[in-house]
mmCIF file of C-alpha atoms in Angstrom:
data_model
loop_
_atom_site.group_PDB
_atom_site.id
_atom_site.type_symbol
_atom_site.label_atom_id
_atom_site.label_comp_id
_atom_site.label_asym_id
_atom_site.label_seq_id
_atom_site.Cartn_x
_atom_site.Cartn_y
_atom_site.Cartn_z
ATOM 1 C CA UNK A 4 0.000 0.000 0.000
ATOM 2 C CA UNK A 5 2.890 2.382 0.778
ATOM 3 C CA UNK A 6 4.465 1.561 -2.581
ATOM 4 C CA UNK A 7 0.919 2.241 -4.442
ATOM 5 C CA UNK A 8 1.062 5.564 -2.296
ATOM 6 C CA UNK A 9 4.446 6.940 -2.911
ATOM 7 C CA UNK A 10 3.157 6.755 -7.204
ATOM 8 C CA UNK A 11 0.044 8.803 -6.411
ATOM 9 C CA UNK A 12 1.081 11.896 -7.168
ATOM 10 C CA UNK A 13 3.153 10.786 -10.152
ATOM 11 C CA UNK A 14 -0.122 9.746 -11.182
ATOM 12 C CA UNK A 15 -1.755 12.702 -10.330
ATOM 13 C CA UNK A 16 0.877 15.040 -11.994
ATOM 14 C CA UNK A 17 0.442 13.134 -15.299
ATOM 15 C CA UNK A 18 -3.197 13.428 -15.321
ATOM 16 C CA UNK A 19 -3.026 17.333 -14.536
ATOM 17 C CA UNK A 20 -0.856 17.161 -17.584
ATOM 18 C CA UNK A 21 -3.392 15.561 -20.073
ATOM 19 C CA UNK A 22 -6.211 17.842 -18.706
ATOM 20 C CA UNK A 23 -3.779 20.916 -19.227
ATOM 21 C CA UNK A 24 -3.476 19.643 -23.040
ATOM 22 C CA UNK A 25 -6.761 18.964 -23.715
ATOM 23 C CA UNK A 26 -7.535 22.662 -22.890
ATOM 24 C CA UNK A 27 -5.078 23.677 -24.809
ATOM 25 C CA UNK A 28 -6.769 21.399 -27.290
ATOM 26 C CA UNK A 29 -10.157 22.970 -26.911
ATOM 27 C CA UNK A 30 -9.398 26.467 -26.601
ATOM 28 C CA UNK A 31 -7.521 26.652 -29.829
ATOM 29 C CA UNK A 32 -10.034 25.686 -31.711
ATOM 30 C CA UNK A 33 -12.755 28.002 -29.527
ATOM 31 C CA UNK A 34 -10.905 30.504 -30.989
ATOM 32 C CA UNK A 35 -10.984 29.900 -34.843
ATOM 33 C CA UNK A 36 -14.434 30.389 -34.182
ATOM 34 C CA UNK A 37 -14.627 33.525 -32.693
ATOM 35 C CA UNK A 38 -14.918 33.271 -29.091
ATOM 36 C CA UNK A 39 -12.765 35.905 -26.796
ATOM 37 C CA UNK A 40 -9.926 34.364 -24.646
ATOM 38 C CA UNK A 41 -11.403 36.884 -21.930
ATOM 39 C CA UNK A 42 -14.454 35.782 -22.255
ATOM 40 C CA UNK A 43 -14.027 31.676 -21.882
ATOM 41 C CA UNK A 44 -11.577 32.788 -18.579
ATOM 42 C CA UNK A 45 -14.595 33.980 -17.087
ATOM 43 C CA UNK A 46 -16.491 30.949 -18.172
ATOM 44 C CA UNK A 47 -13.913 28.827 -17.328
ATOM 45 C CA UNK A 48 -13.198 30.224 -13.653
ATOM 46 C CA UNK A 49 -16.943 30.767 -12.624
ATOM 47 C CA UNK A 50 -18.042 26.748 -13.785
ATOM 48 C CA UNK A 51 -15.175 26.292 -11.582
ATOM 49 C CA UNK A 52 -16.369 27.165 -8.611
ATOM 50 C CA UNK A 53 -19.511 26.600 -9.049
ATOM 51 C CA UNK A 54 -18.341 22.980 -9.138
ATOM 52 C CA UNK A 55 -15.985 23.049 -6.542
ATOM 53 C CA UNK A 56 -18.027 25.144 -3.927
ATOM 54 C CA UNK A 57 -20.488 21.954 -2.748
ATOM 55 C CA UNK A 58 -17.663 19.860 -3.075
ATOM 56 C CA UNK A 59 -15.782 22.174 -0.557
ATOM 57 C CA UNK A 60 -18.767 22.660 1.384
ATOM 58 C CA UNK A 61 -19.523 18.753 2.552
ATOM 59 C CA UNK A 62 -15.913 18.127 2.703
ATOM 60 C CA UNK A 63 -16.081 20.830 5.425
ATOM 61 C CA UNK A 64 -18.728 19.251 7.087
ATOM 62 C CA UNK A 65 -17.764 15.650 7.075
ATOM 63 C CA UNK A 66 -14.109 17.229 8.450
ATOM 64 C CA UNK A 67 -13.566 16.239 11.991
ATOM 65 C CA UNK A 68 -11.138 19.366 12.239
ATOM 66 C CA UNK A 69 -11.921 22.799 11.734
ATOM 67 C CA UNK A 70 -10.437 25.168 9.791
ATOM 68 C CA UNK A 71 -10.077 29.186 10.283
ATOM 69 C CA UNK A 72 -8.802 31.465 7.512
ATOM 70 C CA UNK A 73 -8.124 34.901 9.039
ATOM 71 C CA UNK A 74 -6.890 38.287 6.616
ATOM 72 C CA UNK A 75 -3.661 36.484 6.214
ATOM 73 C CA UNK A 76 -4.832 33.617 4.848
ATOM 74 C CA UNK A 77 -7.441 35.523 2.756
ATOM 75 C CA UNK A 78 -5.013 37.713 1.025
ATOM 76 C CA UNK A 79 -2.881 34.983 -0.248
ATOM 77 C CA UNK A 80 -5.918 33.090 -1.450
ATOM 78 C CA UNK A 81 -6.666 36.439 -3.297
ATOM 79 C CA UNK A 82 -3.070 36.912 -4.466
ATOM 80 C CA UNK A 83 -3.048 33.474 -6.227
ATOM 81 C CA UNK A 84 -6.747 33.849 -7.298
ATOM 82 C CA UNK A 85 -5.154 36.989 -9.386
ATOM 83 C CA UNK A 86 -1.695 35.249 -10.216
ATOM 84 C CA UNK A 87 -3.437 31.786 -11.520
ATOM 85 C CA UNK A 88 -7.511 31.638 -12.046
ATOM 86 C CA UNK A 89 -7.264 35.095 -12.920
ATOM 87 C CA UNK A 90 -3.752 36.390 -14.868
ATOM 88 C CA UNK A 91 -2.765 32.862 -16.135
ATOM 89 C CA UNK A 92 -5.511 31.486 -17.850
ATOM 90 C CA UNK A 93 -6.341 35.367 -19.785
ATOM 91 C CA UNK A 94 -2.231 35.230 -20.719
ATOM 92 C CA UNK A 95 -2.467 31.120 -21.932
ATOM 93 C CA UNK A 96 -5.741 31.910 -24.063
ATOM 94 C CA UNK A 97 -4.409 35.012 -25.748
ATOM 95 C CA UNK A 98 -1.050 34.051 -26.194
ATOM 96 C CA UNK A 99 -2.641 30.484 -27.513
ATOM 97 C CA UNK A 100 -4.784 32.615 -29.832
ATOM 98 C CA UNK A 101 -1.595 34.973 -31.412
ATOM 99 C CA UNK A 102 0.209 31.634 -31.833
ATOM 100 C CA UNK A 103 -1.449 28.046 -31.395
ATOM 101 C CA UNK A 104 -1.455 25.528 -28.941
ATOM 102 C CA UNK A 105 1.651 23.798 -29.404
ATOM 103 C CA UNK A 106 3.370 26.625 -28.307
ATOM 104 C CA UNK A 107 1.240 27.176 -25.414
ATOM 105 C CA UNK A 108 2.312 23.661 -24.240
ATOM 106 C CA UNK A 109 6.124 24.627 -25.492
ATOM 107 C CA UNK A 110 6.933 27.489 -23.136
ATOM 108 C CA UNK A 111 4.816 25.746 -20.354
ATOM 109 C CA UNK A 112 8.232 23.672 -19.997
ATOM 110 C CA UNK A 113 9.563 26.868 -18.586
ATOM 111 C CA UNK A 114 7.701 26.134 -15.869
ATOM 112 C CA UNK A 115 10.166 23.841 -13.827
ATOM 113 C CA UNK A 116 12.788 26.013 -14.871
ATOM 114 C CA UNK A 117 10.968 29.535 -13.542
ATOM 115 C CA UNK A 118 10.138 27.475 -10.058
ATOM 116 C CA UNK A 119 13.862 26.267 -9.595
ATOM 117 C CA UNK A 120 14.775 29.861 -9.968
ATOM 118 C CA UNK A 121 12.122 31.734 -7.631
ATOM 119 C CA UNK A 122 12.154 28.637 -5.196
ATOM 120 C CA UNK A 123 16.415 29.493 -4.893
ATOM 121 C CA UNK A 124 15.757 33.194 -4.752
ATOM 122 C CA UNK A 125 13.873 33.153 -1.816
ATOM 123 C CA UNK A 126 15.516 29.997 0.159
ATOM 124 C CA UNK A 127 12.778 26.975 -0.391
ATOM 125 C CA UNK A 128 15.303 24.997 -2.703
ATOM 126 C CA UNK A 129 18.995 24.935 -1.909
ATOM 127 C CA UNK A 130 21.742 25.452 -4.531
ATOM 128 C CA UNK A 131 25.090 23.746 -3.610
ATOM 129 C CA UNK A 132 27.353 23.633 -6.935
ATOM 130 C CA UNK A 133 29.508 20.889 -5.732
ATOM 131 C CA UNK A 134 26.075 18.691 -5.608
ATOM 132 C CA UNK A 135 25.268 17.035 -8.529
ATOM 133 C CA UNK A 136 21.550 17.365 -7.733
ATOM 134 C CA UNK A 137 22.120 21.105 -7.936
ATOM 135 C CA UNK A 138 24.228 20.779 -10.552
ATOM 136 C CA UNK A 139 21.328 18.480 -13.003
ATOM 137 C CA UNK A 140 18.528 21.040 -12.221
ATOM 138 C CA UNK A 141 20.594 23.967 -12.740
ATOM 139 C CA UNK A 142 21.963 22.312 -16.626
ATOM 140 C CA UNK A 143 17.956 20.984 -17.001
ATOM 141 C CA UNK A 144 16.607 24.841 -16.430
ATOM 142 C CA UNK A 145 19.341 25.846 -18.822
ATOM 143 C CA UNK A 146 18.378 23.611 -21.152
ATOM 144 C CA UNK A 147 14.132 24.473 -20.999
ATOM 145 C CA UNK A 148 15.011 27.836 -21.173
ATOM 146 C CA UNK A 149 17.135 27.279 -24.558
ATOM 147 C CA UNK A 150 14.602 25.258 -26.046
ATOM 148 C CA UNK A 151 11.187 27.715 -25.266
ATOM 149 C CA UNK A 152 13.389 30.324 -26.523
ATOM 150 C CA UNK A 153 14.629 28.495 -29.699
ATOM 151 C CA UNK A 154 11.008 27.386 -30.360
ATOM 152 C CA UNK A 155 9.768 30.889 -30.068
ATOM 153 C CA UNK A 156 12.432 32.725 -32.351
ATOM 154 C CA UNK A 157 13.538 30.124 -34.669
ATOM 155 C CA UNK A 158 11.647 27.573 -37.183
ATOM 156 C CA UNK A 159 13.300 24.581 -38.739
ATOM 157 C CA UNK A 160 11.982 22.738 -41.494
ATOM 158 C CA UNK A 161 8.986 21.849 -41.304
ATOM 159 C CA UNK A 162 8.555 18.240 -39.431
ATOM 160 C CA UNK A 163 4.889 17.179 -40.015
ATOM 161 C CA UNK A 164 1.850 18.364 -41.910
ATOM 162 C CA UNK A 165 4.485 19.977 -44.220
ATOM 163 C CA UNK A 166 1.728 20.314 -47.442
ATOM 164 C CA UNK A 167 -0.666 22.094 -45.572
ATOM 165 C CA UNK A 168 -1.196 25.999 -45.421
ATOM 166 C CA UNK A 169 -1.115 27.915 -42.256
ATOM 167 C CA UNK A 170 -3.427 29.366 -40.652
ATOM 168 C CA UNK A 171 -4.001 32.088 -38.141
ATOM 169 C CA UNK A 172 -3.636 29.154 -35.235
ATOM 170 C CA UNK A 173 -0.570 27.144 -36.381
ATOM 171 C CA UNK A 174 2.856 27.922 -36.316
ATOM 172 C CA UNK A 175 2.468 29.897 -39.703
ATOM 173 C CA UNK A 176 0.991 32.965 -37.779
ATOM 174 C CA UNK A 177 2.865 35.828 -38.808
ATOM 175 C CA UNK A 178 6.397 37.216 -36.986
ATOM 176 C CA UNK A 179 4.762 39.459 -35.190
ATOM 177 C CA UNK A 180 2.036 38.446 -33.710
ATOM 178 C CA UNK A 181 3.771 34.718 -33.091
ATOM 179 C CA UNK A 182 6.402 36.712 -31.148
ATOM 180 C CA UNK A 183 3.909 38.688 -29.263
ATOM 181 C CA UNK A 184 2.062 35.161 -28.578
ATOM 182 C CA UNK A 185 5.438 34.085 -27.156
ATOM 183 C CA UNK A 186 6.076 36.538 -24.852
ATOM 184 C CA UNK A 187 2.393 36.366 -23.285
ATOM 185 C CA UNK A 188 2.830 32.519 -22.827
ATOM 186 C CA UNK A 189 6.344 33.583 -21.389
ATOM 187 C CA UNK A 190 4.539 35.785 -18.628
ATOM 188 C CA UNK A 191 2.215 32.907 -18.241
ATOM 189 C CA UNK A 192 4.839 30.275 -17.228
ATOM 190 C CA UNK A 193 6.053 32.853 -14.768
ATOM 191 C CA UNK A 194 2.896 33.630 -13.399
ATOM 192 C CA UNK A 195 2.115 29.887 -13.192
ATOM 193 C CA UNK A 196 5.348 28.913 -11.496
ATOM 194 C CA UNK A 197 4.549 32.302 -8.684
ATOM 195 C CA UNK A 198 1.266 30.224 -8.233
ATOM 196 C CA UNK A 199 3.314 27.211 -7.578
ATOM 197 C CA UNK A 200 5.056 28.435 -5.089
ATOM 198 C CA UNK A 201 2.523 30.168 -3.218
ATOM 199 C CA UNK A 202 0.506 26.624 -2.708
ATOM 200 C CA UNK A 203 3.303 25.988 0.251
ATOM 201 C CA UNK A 204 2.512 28.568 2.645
ATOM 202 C CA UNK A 205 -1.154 27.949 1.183
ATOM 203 C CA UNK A 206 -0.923 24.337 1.776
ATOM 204 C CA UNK A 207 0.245 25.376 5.368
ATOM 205 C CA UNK A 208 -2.287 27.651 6.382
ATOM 206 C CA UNK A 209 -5.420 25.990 4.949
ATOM 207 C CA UNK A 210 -4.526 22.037 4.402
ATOM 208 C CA UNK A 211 -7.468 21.341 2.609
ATOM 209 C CA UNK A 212 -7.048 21.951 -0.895
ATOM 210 C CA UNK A 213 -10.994 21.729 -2.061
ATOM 211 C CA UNK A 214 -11.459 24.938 0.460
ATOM 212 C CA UNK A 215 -8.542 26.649 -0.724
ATOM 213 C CA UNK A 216 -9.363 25.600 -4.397
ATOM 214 C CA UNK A 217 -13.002 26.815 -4.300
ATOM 215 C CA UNK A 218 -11.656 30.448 -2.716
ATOM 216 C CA UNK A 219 -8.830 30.580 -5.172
ATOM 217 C CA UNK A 220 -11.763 30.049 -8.173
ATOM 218 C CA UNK A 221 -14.621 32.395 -6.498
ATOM 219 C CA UNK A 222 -12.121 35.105 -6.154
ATOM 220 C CA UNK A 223 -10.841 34.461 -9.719
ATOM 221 C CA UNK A 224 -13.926 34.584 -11.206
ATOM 222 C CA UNK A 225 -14.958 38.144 -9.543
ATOM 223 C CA UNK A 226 -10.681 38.985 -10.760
ATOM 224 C CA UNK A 227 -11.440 37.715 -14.549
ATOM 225 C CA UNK A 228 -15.045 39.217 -14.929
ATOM 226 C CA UNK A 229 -14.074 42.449 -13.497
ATOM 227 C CA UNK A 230 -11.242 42.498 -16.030
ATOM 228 C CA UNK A 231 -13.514 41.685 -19.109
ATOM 229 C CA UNK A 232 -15.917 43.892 -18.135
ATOM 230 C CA UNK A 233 -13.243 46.705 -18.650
ATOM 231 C CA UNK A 234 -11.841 44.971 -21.936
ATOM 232 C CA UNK A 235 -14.875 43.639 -23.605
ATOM 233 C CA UNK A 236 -17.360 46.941 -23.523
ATOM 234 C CA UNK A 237 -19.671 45.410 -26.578
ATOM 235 C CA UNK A 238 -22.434 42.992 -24.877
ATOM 236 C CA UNK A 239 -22.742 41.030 -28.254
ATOM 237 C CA UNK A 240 -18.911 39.870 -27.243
ATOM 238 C CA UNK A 241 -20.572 37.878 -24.152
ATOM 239 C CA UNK A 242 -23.238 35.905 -26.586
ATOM 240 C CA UNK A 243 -21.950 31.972 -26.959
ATOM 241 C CA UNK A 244 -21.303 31.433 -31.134
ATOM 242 C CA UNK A 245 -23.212 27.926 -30.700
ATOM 243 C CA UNK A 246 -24.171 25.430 -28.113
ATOM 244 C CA UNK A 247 -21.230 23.320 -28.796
ATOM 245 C CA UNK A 248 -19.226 26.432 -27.749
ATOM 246 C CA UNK A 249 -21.222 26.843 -24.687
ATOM 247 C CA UNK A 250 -20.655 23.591 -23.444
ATOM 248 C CA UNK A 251 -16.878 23.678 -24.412
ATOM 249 C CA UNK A 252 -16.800 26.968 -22.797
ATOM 250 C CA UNK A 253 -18.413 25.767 -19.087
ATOM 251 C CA UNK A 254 -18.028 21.984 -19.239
ATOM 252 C CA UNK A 255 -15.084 21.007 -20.460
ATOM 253 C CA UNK A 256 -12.627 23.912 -19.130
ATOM 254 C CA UNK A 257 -14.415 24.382 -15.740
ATOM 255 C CA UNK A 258 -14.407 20.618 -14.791
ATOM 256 C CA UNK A 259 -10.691 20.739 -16.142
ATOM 257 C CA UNK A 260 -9.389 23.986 -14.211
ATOM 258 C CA UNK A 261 -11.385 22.715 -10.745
ATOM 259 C CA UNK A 262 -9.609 19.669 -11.224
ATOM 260 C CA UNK A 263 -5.951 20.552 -12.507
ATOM 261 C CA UNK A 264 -6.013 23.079 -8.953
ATOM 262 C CA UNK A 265 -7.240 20.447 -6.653
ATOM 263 C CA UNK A 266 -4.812 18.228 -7.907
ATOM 264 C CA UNK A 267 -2.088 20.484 -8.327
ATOM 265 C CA UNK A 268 -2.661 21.522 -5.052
ATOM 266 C CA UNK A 269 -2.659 17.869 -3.381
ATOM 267 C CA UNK A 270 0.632 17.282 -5.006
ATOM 268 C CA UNK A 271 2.602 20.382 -3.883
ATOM 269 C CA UNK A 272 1.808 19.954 -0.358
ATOM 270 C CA UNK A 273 3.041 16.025 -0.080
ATOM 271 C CA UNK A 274 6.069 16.448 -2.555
ATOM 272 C CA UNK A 275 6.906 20.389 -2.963
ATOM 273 C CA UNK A 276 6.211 22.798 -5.822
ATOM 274 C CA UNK A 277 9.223 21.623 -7.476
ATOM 275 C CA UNK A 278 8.099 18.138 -7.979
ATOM 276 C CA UNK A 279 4.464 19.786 -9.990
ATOM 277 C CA UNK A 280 6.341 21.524 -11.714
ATOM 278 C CA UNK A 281 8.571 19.299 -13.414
ATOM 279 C CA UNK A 282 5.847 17.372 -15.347
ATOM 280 C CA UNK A 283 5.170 20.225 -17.894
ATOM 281 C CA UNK A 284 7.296 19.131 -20.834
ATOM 282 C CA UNK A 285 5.088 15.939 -20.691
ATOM 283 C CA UNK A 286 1.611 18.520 -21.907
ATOM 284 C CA UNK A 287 4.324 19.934 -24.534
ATOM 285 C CA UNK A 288 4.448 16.405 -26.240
ATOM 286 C CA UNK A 289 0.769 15.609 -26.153
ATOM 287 C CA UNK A 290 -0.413 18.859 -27.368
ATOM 288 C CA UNK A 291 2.602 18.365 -29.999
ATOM 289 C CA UNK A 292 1.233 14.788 -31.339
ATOM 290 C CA UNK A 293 -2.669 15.979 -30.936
ATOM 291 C CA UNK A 294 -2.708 19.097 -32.525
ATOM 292 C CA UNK A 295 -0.426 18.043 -35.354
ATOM 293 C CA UNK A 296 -2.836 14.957 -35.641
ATOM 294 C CA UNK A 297 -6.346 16.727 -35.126
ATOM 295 C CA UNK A 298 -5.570 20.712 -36.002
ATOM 296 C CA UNK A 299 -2.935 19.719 -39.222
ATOM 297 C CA UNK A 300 -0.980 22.416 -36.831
ATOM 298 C CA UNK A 301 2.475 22.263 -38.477
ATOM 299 C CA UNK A 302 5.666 20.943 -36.486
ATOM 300 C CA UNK A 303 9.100 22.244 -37.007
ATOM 301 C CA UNK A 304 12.606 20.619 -36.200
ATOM 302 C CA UNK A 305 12.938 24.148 -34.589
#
């Protein structure tokens, strides 16, 4: 049982990594149709708590332990409301809709990277150079950094899907806007690996991750609609294209984001933010191999 234990979170991490790509997935092609990255955030984060909030709720209740969040506790929920449900899933939409979703998934491998970094800066992860622990994460964020990068400002020839012709959401977007995509999905990854982070003192204060979960999506949902309010001023903007939209918009990505938090959050109290973030080059190669397969999104050497 302790063996089946200790692979858990593996387990867990890998399944937050398939739900990460098949948003990617989704909202790439919400987007050839018309629908605001804005817009599906705010779906997104309110069928998000609206889903976790019950759950929360009788989890509470069946609890034999009680838990009190005072202003302290409150503030960081609110901080990583507006770092992840809010800031994060705005920058991945837009920055998937100026490129695609391959590179999404491609600069989300910053992630481990951006986390070794902060986590040093402020003392959660030693850095001893005569370690060769310190030593592989320090050459393995060198080399995530160099390959985002290279992915973002260089092309190759083309890999797969080589006969077919661009389109606004494959990798044939034009310079500018595919650099522009870039650096978004660059700010994402940092703001995702802050969010990492914050889930230890989070972890700490409130140890049940549905609670903190359902805070982190109500607040994000007030964040993101407050924010699109101010962006979006035309009401047609709000209206759903189709049904099938709807349901992609509420459904699929709320279920997804409730999930990929709770999980998320499960994982960085038992093994560290470290250890979640290290599974993000595995959503790179799924998105990779789906939306080459499903989009005809075109795949470069480079």
């Amino acid at each position: 049982m302790n063996v089946i234990d200790s692979y858990k979170p593996v387990m867990a991490m890998m399944g937050v990594q398939v739900l990460e790509a098949g948003v990617a997935i989704f909202s790439a092609a919400a987007f050839s149709r018309g629908l605001s990255p804005e817009i599906l955030s705010v779906y997104r984060q309110a069928t998000a708590a609206l889903v976790i909030a019950p759950m929360a709720y009788f989890s509470r209740r069946r609890a034999s332990s009680t838990i009190s969040l005072g202003l302290k506790e409150f503030v960081l929920l609110y901080i990583a409301a507006l770092l992840g449900p809010t800031i994060n899933p705005i920058a991945l939409f837009e920055g998937i809709s100026l490129s695609s979703s391959t590179m999404s998934s491609t600069m989300s491998n910053l992630v481990p990277g951006l986390t070794f970094v902060f986590t040093a800066a402020i003392g959660l992860e030693k850095v001893n150079i005569r370690s060769l622990r310190s030593d592989a994460k320090i050459i393995g964020t060198v080399i995530s950094v160099s390959g985002a990068m290279s992915m973002a400002l260089l092309k190759g020839p083309k890999l797969l899907n080589e006969g077919i012709v661009a389109t606004k959401s494959s990798s044939g977007s034009s310079g500018e806007t595919w650099l522009l995509g870039s650096l978004i999905l660059l700010g994402n990854s940092s703001c995702w690996a802050i969010w990492t982070i914050m889930q230890v003192p989070i972890s700490a204060r409130c140890p049940d991750p549905l609670l903190s979960t359902a805070w982190m999506c109500f607040f994000g949902s007030i964040q993101t609609t407050a924010v699109t309010i101010f962006l979006k001023t035309d009401p047609q903007a709000w209206k759903p294209h189709s049904n099938l939209e709807t349901y992609d918009a509420t459904m699929t990505k709320g279920i997804a984001s409730a999930s990929i938090i709770v999980l998320q959050a499960r994982c960085i109290a038992r093994r560290g933010p470290l250890f979640s973030a290290m599974f993000s080059p595995l959503c790179s190669v799924i998105v990779t191999t789906l939306a080459a397969i499903f989009q005809k999104e075109m795949v470069y050497t480079a």
